Tab-separated table of C-alpha atoms in Angstrom:
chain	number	residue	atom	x	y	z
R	1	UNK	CA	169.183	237.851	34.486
R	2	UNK	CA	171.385	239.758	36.939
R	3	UNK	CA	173.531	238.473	39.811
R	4	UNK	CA	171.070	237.840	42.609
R	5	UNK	CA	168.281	236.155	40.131
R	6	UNK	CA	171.113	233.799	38.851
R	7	UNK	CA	172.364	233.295	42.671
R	8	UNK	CA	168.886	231.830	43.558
R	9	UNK	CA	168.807	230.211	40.016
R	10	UNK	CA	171.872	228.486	41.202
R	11	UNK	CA	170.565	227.637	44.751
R	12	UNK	CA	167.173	225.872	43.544
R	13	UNK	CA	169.387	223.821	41.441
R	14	UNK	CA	171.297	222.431	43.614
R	15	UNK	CA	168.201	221.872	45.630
R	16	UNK	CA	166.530	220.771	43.062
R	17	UNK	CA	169.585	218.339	41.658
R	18	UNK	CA	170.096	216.826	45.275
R	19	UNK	CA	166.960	216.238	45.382
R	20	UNK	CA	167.078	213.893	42.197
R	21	UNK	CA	170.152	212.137	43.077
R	22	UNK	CA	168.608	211.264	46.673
R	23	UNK	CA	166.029	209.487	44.763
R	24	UNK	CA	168.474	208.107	42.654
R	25	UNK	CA	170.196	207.180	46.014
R	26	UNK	CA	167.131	205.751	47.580
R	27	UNK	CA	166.488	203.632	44.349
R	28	UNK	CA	170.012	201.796	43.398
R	29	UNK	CA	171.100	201.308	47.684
R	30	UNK	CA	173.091	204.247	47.595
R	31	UNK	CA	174.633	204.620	44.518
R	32	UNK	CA	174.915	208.181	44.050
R	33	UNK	CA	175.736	209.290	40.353
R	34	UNK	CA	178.349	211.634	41.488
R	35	UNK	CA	180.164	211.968	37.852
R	36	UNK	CA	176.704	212.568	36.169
R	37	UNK	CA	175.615	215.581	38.441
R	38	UNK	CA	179.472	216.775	38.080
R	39	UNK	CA	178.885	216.965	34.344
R	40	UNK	CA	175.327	218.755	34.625
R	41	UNK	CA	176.731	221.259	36.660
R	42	UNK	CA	180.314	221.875	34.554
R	43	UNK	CA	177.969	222.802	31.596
R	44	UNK	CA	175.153	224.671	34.205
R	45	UNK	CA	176.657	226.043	36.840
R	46	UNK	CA	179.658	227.846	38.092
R	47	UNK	CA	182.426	225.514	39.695
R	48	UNK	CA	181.743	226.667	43.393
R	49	UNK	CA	178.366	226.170	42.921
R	50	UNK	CA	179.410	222.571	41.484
R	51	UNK	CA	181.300	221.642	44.189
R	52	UNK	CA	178.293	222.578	46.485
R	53	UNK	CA	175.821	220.279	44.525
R	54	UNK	CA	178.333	217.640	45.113
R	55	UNK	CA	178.817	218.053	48.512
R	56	UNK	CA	174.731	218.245	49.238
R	57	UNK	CA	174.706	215.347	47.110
R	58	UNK	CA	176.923	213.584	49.362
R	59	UNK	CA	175.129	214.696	52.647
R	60	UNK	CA	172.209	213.213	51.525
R	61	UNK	CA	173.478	210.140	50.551
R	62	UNK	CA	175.518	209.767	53.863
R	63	UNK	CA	171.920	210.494	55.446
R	64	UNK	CA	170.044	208.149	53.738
R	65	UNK	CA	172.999	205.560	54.114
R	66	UNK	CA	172.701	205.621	57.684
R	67	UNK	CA	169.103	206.359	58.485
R	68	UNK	CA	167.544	204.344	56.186
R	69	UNK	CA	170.177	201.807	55.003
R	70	UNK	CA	171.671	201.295	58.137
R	71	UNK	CA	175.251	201.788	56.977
R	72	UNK	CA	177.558	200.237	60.089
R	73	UNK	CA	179.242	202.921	62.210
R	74	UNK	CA	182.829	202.012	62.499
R	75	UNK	CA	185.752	203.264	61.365
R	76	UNK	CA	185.837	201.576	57.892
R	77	UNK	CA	182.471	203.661	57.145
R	78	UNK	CA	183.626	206.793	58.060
R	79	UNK	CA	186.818	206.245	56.191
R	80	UNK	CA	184.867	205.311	52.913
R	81	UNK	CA	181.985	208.326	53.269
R	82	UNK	CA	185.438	210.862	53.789
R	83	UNK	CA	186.488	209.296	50.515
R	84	UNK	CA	183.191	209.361	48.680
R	85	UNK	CA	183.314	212.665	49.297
R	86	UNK	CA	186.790	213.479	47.784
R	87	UNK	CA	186.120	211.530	45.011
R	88	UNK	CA	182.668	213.721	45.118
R	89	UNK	CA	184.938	217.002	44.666
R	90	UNK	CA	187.500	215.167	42.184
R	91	UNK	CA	184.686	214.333	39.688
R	92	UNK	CA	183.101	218.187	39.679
R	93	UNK	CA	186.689	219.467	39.163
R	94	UNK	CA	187.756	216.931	36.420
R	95	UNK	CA	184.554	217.572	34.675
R	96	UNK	CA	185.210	221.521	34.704
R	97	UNK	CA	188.906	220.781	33.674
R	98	UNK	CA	187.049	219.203	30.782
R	99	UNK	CA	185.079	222.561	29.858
R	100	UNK	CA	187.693	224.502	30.054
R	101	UNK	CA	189.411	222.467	27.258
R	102	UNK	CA	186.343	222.228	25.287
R	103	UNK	CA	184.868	225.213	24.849
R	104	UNK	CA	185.344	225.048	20.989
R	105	UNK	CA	183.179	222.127	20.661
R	106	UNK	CA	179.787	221.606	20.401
R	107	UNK	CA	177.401	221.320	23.826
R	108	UNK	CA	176.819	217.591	23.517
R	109	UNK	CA	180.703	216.512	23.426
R	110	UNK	CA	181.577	219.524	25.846
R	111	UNK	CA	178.856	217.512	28.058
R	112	UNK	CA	179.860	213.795	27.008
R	113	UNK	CA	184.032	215.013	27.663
R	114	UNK	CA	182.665	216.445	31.256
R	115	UNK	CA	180.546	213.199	32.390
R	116	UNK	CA	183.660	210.586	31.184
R	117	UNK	CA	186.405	212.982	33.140
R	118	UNK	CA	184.390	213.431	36.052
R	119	UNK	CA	183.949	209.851	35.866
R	120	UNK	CA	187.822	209.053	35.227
R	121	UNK	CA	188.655	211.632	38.222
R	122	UNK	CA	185.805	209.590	40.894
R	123	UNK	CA	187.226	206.328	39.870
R	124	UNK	CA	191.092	207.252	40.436
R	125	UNK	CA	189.925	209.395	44.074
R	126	UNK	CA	187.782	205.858	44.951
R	127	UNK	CA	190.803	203.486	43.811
R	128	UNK	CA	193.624	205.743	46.393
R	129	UNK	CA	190.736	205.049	49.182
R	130	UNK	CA	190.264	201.371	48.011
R	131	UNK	CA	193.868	200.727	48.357
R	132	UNK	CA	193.962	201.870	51.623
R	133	UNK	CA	190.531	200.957	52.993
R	134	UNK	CA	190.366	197.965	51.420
R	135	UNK	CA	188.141	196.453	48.239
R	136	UNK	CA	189.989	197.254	44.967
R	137	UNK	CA	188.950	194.140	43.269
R	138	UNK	CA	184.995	194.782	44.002
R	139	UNK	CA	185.542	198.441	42.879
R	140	UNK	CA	187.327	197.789	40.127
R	141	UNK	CA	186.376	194.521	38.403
R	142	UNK	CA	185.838	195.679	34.573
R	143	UNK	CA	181.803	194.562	34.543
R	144	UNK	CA	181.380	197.068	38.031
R	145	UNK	CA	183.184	199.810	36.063
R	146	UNK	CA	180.989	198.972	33.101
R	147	UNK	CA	177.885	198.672	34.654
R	148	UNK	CA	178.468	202.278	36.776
R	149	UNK	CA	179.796	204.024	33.794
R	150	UNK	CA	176.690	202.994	31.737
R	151	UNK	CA	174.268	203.625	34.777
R	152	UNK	CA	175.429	207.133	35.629
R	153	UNK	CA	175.355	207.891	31.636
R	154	UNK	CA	171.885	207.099	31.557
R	155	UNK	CA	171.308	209.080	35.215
R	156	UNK	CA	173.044	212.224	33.588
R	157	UNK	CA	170.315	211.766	30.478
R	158	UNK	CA	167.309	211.722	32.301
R	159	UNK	CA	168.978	214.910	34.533
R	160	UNK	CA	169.399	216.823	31.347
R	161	UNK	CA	165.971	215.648	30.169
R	162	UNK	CA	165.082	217.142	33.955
R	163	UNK	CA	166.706	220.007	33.395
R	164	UNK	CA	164.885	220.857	30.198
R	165	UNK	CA	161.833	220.220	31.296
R	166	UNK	CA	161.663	221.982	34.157
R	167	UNK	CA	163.273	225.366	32.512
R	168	UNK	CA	160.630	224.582	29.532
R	169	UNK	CA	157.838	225.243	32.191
R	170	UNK	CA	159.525	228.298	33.744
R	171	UNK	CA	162.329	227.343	36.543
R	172	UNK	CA	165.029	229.742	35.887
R	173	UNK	CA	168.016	228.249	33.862
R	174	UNK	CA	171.471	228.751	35.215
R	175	UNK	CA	173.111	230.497	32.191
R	176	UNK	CA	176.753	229.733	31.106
R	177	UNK	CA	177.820	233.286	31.799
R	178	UNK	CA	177.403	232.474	35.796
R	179	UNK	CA	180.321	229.035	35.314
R	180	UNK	CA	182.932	232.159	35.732
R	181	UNK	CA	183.651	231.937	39.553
């Protein structure tokens, strides 16, 4: 595909990706599996197109946080969705840190090193905003870590399983010749 096909390729994607993490969203009260769709899109997509998933990602999750969930608007709030959404960016760009020094390796452990450095990278953005804002030990407390780790894992499956399915039935793939930019 040329340019502009792979530009829209890239576009429903991260349509279609945000999409799949709001439900995600709606489902666990607003736990968005930002390292999961960081890895998808460090194998997918290219990195500014990445960091746009992200931040969609993170839109909708603010939106359904404070329309439906009725997330409290103070200051505390706004502090923590400003961090989620560094920590957002962190994760896409330590999972496409982790492509860059895999390329060598087979898809599967260029994917597996891209979900556990994009999760690595959100973790160390949301512990410098937990030290500040407050709630290190809830954040941190090994069976939380576990539990996210293990629950964003299984998230990034069923996106790849997504993914395949819905290029097997025609929706353009984002090739790995577009990552360049």
């Amino acid at each position: 595909m040329t340019g502009v096909p792979q530009r829209g390729a890239s576009t429903l994607w991260i349509m279609l990706l945000t999409a799949a993490s709001t439900v995600t969203t709606l489902a666990l009260a607003c736990a968005t599996p930002f390292p999961a769709l960081a890895a998808l899109a460090a194998v997918h997509m290219r990195r500014r197109d990445g960091v746009a998933l992200v931040l969609a990602a993170w839109l909708a999750s603010q939106v359904v946080g404070f329309c439906i969930h009725d997330y409290p608007r103070d200051l505390e709030t706004a502090g923590w969705a400003v961090g989620l959404a560094t920590a957002a960016v962190a994760s896409v760009l330590g999972a496409y840190g982790a492509i860059a020094r895999t390329a060598q390796l087979p898809a599967w452990l260029k994917l597996a090193a891209a979900y556990v450095s994009a999760f690595i990278a959100f973790k160390l953005a949301v512990l410098v905003w937990a030290i500040w804002l407050g709630g290190v030990e809830m954040a941190f407390a090994p069976g939380v870590v576990m539990r996210q780790f293990v629950r964003d894992a299984a998230i990034l499956a069923g996106l790849m399983m997504l993914y395949r399915a819905m290029t097997a039935i025609g929706v353009p793939a984002v090739t790995s010749r577009t990552r360049a930019a």
